PDB file of C-alpha atoms and ligand atoms in Angstrom:
ATOM      1  CA  MET A  75       0.004  -0.009   0.023  1.00  0.00           C
ATOM      2  CA  SER A  76       1.336   3.553  -0.841  1.00  0.00           C
ATOM      3  CA  LYS A  77       2.294   5.881   1.983  1.00  0.00           C
ATOM      4  CA  VAL A  78      -0.124   9.086   2.597  1.00  0.00           C
ATOM      5  CA  ARG A  79       1.540  12.017   1.210  1.00  0.00           C
ATOM      6  CA  LEU A  80       1.624  14.638   4.118  1.00  0.00           C
ATOM      7  CA  ALA A  81       2.355  18.315   3.721  1.00  0.00           C
ATOM      8  CA  THR A  82       2.572  20.860   6.757  1.00  0.00           C
ATOM      9  CA  ALA A  83       2.610  24.637   5.951  1.00  0.00           C
ATOM     10  CA  TRP A  84       3.245  27.759   8.159  1.00  0.00           C
ATOM     11  CA  LEU A  85       1.528  30.979   7.194  1.00  0.00           C
ATOM     12  CA  ASP A  86       0.920  33.621   9.882  1.00  0.00           C
ATOM     13  CA  GLY A  87       1.855  31.721  13.245  1.00  0.00           C
ATOM     14  CA  CYS A  88       4.413  31.410  15.766  1.00  0.00           C
ATOM     15  CA  SER A  89       5.598  27.869  14.851  1.00  0.00           C
ATOM     16  CA  GLY A  90       4.113  26.549  17.973  1.00  0.00           C
ATOM     17  CA  CYS A  91       1.883  24.107  15.996  1.00  0.00           C
ATOM     18  CA  HIS A  92       4.868  22.684  14.304  1.00  0.00           C
ATOM     19  CA  MET A  93       6.585  22.426  17.693  1.00  0.00           C
ATOM     20  CA  SER A  94       3.687  20.414  18.965  1.00  0.00           C
ATOM     21  CA  PHE A  95       3.920  18.235  15.532  1.00  0.00           C
ATOM     22  CA  LEU A  96       7.419  17.539  16.808  1.00  0.00           C
ATOM     23  CA  ASP A  97       6.411  16.716  20.263  1.00  0.00           C
ATOM     24  CA  MET A  98       4.866  13.505  18.860  1.00  0.00           C
ATOM     25  CA  ASP A  99       8.628  12.293  19.540  1.00  0.00           C
ATOM     26  CA  GLU A 100       9.110   8.518  19.017  1.00  0.00           C
ATOM     27  CA  ARG A 101       5.230   8.449  17.436  1.00  0.00           C
ATOM     28  CA  LEU A 102       7.011  10.174  14.298  1.00  0.00           C
ATOM     29  CA  ILE A 103       8.984   6.870  13.529  1.00  0.00           C
ATOM     30  CA  TYR A 104       5.424   4.958  13.720  1.00  0.00           C
ATOM     31  CA  LEU A 105       3.845   7.716  11.623  1.00  0.00           C
ATOM     32  CA  ALA A 106       6.738   7.561   9.106  1.00  0.00           C
ATOM     33  CA  GLU A 107       5.676   3.896   8.237  1.00  0.00           C
ATOM     34  CA  GLN A 108       2.403   5.258   7.164  1.00  0.00           C
ATOM     35  CA  VAL A 109       3.088   8.752   5.770  1.00  0.00           C
ATOM     36  CA  ASP A 110       5.797  10.443   3.747  1.00  0.00           C
ATOM     37  CA  ILE A 111       6.262  13.989   4.584  1.00  0.00           C
ATOM     38  CA  VAL A 112       6.552  15.929   1.078  1.00  0.00           C
ATOM     39  CA  TYR A 113       6.537  19.408   1.933  1.00  0.00           C
ATOM     40  CA  SER A 114       7.122  21.149   5.387  1.00  0.00           C
ATOM     41  CA  PRO A 115       9.168  23.762   7.036  1.00  0.00           C
ATOM     42  CA  LEU A 116      10.883  21.013   8.829  1.00  0.00           C
ATOM     43  CA  ILE A 117      12.207  19.797   5.583  1.00  0.00           C
ATOM     44  CA  ASP A 118      14.229  21.016   2.638  1.00  0.00           C
ATOM     45  CA  ILE A 119      11.801  21.348  -0.222  1.00  0.00           C
ATOM     46  CA  LYS A 120      10.732  24.634  -1.580  1.00  0.00           C
ATOM     47  CA  GLN A 121       7.742  23.989  -3.724  1.00  0.00           C
ATOM     48  CA  PHE A 122       4.499  22.715  -2.555  1.00  0.00           C
ATOM     49  CA  PRO A 123       3.848  19.746  -4.713  1.00  0.00           C
ATOM     50  CA  GLU A 124       0.960  18.186  -6.531  1.00  0.00           C
ATOM     51  CA  GLN A 125      -1.253  15.447  -5.195  1.00  0.00           C
ATOM     52  CA  VAL A 126      -0.804  15.874  -1.613  1.00  0.00           C
ATOM     53  CA  ASP A 127      -3.282  13.531   0.414  1.00  0.00           C
ATOM     54  CA  ILE A 128      -3.231  15.735   3.865  1.00  0.00           C
ATOM     55  CA  ALA A 129      -1.980  19.342   4.413  1.00  0.00           C
ATOM     56  CA  LEU A 130      -1.847  20.613   7.847  1.00  0.00           C
ATOM     57  CA  VAL A 131      -1.902  24.293   7.911  1.00  0.00           C
ATOM     58  CA  GLU A 132      -0.674  26.488  10.788  1.00  0.00           C
ATOM     59  CA  GLY A 133      -1.399  30.267  11.090  1.00  0.00           C
ATOM     60  CA  ALA A 134      -3.749  32.762   9.758  1.00  0.00           C
ATOM     61  CA  VAL A 135      -3.825  34.238   6.249  1.00  0.00           C
ATOM     62  CA  SER A 136      -2.288  37.904   6.830  1.00  0.00           C
ATOM     63  CA  SER A 137      -0.425  38.582   3.720  1.00  0.00           C
ATOM     64  CA  GLN A 138      -0.500  38.461   0.034  1.00  0.00           C
ATOM     65  CA  GLU A 139       1.766  35.576  -0.145  1.00  0.00           C
ATOM     66  CA  ASP A 140      -0.296  33.834   2.590  1.00  0.00           C
ATOM     67  CA  TRP A 141      -3.334  34.420   0.089  1.00  0.00           C
ATOM     68  CA  HIS A 142      -1.336  32.841  -2.918  1.00  0.00           C
ATOM     69  CA  ARG A 143       0.123  29.919  -0.663  1.00  0.00           C
ATOM     70  CA  ILE A 144      -3.214  28.830   0.681  1.00  0.00           C
ATOM     71  CA  HIS A 145      -4.851  28.868  -2.608  1.00  0.00           C
ATOM     72  CA  GLU A 146      -1.942  26.700  -3.972  1.00  0.00           C
ATOM     73  CA  ILE A 147      -2.076  24.295  -0.928  1.00  0.00           C
ATOM     74  CA  ARG A 148      -6.012  23.880  -1.569  1.00  0.00           C
ATOM     75  CA  ALA A 149      -5.604  23.286  -5.409  1.00  0.00           C
ATOM     76  CA  ARG A 150      -3.071  20.644  -4.785  1.00  0.00           C
ATOM     77  CA  THR A 151      -4.477  18.895  -1.501  1.00  0.00           C
ATOM     78  CA  LYS A 152      -7.087  16.286  -0.904  1.00  0.00           C
ATOM     79  CA  THR A 153      -7.695  17.030   2.887  1.00  0.00           C
ATOM     80  CA  LEU A 154      -7.073  20.328   4.233  1.00  0.00           C
ATOM     81  CA  VAL A 155      -6.526  20.653   8.130  1.00  0.00           C
ATOM     82  CA  SER A 156      -6.736  24.036   9.849  1.00  0.00           C
ATOM     83  CA  LEU A 157      -4.276  23.256  12.647  1.00  0.00           C
ATOM     84  CA  GLY A 158      -4.518  25.393  15.716  1.00  0.00           C
ATOM     85  CA  ASP A 159      -6.365  28.413  16.709  1.00  0.00           C
ATOM     86  CA  CYS A 160      -4.434  30.924  14.508  1.00  0.00           C
ATOM     87  CA  ALA A 161      -5.470  28.848  11.320  1.00  0.00           C
ATOM     88  CA  VAL A 162      -9.167  28.323  12.883  1.00  0.00           C
ATOM     89  CA  THR A 163     -10.012  31.497  14.050  1.00  0.00           C
ATOM     90  CA  ALA A 164      -7.130  33.799  13.222  1.00  0.00           C
ATOM     91  CA  ASN A 165      -6.288  34.067  16.913  1.00  0.00           C
ATOM     92  CA  VAL A 166      -3.004  35.824  17.681  1.00  0.00           C
ATOM     93  CA  PRO A 167      -2.474  37.348  14.223  1.00  0.00           C
ATOM     94  CA  SER A 168      -6.028  39.047  14.386  1.00  0.00           C
ATOM     95  CA  MET A 169      -4.768  41.379  17.491  1.00  0.00           C
ATOM     96  CA  ARG A 170      -3.762  43.737  14.746  1.00  0.00           C
ATOM     97  CA  ASN A 171      -7.217  43.814  12.999  1.00  0.00           C
ATOM     98  CA  ALA A 172      -8.183  46.856  15.074  1.00  0.00           C
ATOM     99  CA  PHE A 173      -5.592  49.042  13.484  1.00  0.00           C
ATOM    100  CA  ASP A 174      -4.894  50.315   9.891  1.00  0.00           C
ATOM    101  CA  VAL A 175      -2.037  48.585   7.920  1.00  0.00           C
ATOM    102  CA  ASP A 176      -0.394  52.033   7.488  1.00  0.00           C
ATOM    103  CA  ALA A 177      -0.395  52.672  11.023  1.00  0.00           C
ATOM    104  CA  ILE A 178       1.104  49.345  11.986  1.00  0.00           C
ATOM    105  CA  LEU A 179       3.710  49.801   9.397  1.00  0.00           C
ATOM    106  CA  LYS A 180       4.512  53.358  10.640  1.00  0.00           C
ATOM    107  CA  ARG A 181       4.650  51.813  14.235  1.00  0.00           C
ATOM    108  CA  VAL A 182       6.990  48.853  13.627  1.00  0.00           C
ATOM    109  CA  TYR A 183       9.404  50.367  10.922  1.00  0.00           C
ATOM    110  CA  HIS A 184       9.565  54.235  12.051  1.00  0.00           C
ATOM    111  CA  GLU A 185       8.427  54.931  15.699  1.00  0.00           C
ATOM    112  CA  THR A 186      10.049  51.838  17.457  1.00  0.00           C
ATOM    113  CA  VAL A 187      13.087  52.129  15.100  1.00  0.00           C
ATOM    114  CA  SER A 188      16.256  54.408  15.681  1.00  0.00           C
ATOM    115  CA  VAL A 189      18.677  53.299  12.903  1.00  0.00           C
ATOM    116  CA  GLN A 190      17.493  53.943   9.396  1.00  0.00           C
ATOM    117  CA  PRO A 191      13.737  53.803   9.751  1.00  0.00           C
ATOM    118  CA  GLN A 192      12.159  52.733   6.651  1.00  0.00           C
ATOM    119  CA  ILE A 193       8.923  50.672   5.456  1.00  0.00           C
ATOM    120  CA  PRO A 194      10.064  47.797   3.395  1.00  0.00           C
ATOM    121  CA  HIS A 195       8.505  47.561  -0.272  1.00  0.00           C
ATOM    122  CA  GLU A 196      10.608  44.584  -1.255  1.00  0.00           C
ATOM    123  CA  VAL A 197      11.091  41.029  -0.032  1.00  0.00           C
ATOM    124  CA  VAL A 198       8.785  41.640   3.189  1.00  0.00           C
ATOM    125  CA  PRO A 199       5.291  40.288   1.997  1.00  0.00           C
ATOM    126  CA  ALA A 200       2.487  43.162   1.717  1.00  0.00           C
ATOM    127  CA  LEU A 201       0.001  42.764   4.439  1.00  0.00           C
ATOM    128  CA  LEU A 202      -3.813  42.045   3.782  1.00  0.00           C
ATOM    129  CA  SER A 203      -6.072  44.742   5.538  1.00  0.00           C
ATOM    130  CA  ARG A 204      -6.850  42.041   8.127  1.00  0.00           C
ATOM    131  CA  ALA A 205      -5.716  38.744   9.292  1.00  0.00           C
ATOM    132  CA  ARG A 206      -8.403  36.130   8.825  1.00  0.00           C
ATOM    133  CA  PRO A 207      -8.655  32.340   9.291  1.00  0.00           C
ATOM    134  CA  VAL A 208      -8.097  30.007   6.688  1.00  0.00           C
ATOM    135  CA  HIS A 209     -11.669  28.890   6.143  1.00  0.00           C
ATOM    136  CA  GLU A 210     -12.492  32.321   5.068  1.00  0.00           C
ATOM    137  CA  PHE A 211     -10.339  32.041   1.901  1.00  0.00           C
ATOM    138  CA  VAL A 212     -10.612  28.352   0.866  1.00  0.00           C
ATOM    139  CA  ASP A 213     -12.643  25.324   1.906  1.00  0.00           C
ATOM    140  CA  VAL A 214     -11.184  23.539   4.881  1.00  0.00           C
ATOM    141  CA  ASP A 215     -12.057  19.757   5.554  1.00  0.00           C
ATOM    142  CA  ILE A 216     -10.834  19.231   9.239  1.00  0.00           C
ATOM    143  CA  PHE A 217     -10.522  21.793  12.093  1.00  0.00           C
ATOM    144  CA  VAL A 218      -8.373  21.213  14.885  1.00  0.00           C
ATOM    145  CA  PRO A 219      -8.325  23.954  17.459  1.00  0.00           C
ATOM    146  CA  GLY A 220      -5.819  24.678  20.363  1.00  0.00           C
ATOM    147  CA  CYS A 221      -2.805  26.997  21.012  1.00  0.00           C
ATOM    148  CA  PRO A 222      -1.235  24.699  20.009  1.00  0.00           C
ATOM    149  CA  PRO A 223      -3.205  21.571  19.532  1.00  0.00           C
ATOM    150  CA  SER A 224      -1.276  18.813  21.698  1.00  0.00           C
ATOM    151  CA  ALA A 225       0.932  16.294  20.267  1.00  0.00           C
ATOM    152  CA  ASP A 226      -1.627  13.471  21.136  1.00  0.00           C
ATOM    153  CA  THR A 227      -4.347  15.245  19.243  1.00  0.00           C
ATOM    154  CA  ILE A 228      -2.242  15.955  16.118  1.00  0.00           C
ATOM    155  CA  TYR A 229      -1.244  11.987  16.243  1.00  0.00           C
ATOM    156  CA  PHE A 230      -4.798  10.937  16.617  1.00  0.00           C
ATOM    157  CA  VAL A 231      -5.715  13.200  13.625  1.00  0.00           C
ATOM    158  CA  LEU A 232      -2.885  12.037  11.250  1.00  0.00           C
ATOM    159  CA  THR A 233      -3.509   8.181  12.255  1.00  0.00           C
ATOM    160  CA  GLU A 234      -7.206   8.416  11.799  1.00  0.00           C
ATOM    161  CA  LEU A 235      -6.761  10.240   8.396  1.00  0.00           C
ATOM    162  CA  ALA A 236      -4.197   7.722   7.240  1.00  0.00           C
ATOM    163  CA  ALA A 237      -6.483   4.795   8.126  1.00  0.00           C
ATOM    164  CA  GLY A 238      -9.276   6.513   5.761  1.00  0.00           C
ATOM    165  CA  ARG A 239     -11.282   7.450   8.745  1.00  0.00           C
ATOM    166  CA  ALA A 240     -12.523  11.065   9.630  1.00  0.00           C
ATOM    167  CA  PRO A 241     -11.122  12.071  13.103  1.00  0.00           C
ATOM    168  CA  ASP A 242     -13.906  12.396  15.524  1.00  0.00           C
ATOM    169  CA  LEU A 243     -12.484  15.226  17.657  1.00  0.00           C
ATOM    170  CA  SER A 244     -15.705  15.678  19.777  1.00  0.00           C
ATOM    171  CA  ALA A 245     -14.789  13.691  22.868  1.00  0.00           C
ATOM    172  CA  ARG A 246     -11.188  15.030  23.138  1.00  0.00           C
ATOM    173  CA  THR A 247     -10.148  18.167  25.276  1.00  0.00           C
ATOM    174  CA  ARG A 248      -7.868  20.944  23.833  1.00  0.00           C
ATOM    175  CA  PHE A 249      -5.088  19.523  25.699  1.00  0.00           C
ATOM    176  CA  GLY A 250      -5.193  15.884  24.510  1.00  0.00           C
ATOM    177  CA  ALA A 251      -6.964  12.704  24.938  1.00  0.00           C
TER     178      ALA A 251
HETATM  179  S1  LIG I 115      -2.282  28.431  17.470  1.00  0.00           S
HETATM  180 FE1  LIG I 115      -0.998  29.179  19.055  1.00  0.00          FE
HETATM  181  S2  LIG I 115       0.760  27.632  18.822  1.00  0.00           S
HETATM  182 FE2  LIG I 115      -0.403  27.557  16.862  1.00  0.00          FE
HETATM  183  S3  LIG I 115       0.744  29.260  15.471  1.00  0.00           S
HETATM  184 FE3  LIG I 115      -1.080  30.160  16.828  1.00  0.00          FE
HETATM  185  S4  LIG I 115      -0.217  31.148  18.483  1.00  0.00           S
HETATM  186 FE4  LIG I 115       1.185  29.848  17.602  1.00  0.00          FE
END
């Protein structure tokens, strides 16, 4: 039987959800018998591939780059999982939504900088007007809340999906089993 093609992606988040993924510890070895990680910030592959079975997406959609990436991920993925509160609700990134983008850039790149204050127009992705959850841009198949979701929960979700079942998270707490 061919292995499940798994991707993980990091949009506007703190990487804590990926740290929780790594917290699966030795269970990653068992998982590796069932899945191939074909794209992730944890491995050195630059392009999101075609025909991904499961994509775990951490973080809100906050920039034009995030916008392009989430649409590419959706188009190339069978089962898209919003992983963690930033992906599910926009959570921490949405704290900036009360402020105008120009005011944020001025605050970050001028008012709090003492050497060569300047707003970057290259390399740094342009911000959207607000940080929004993933499902406001593309269809999401599975929602996994938590900040971050526990390693137990991530393992449960992945093993259920790898076995061809929809994970039932209704009986689980935000902190694990
Ligand atoms: S849900 Fe929590 S741990 Fe995950 S990216 Fe957001 S702030 Fe970080």
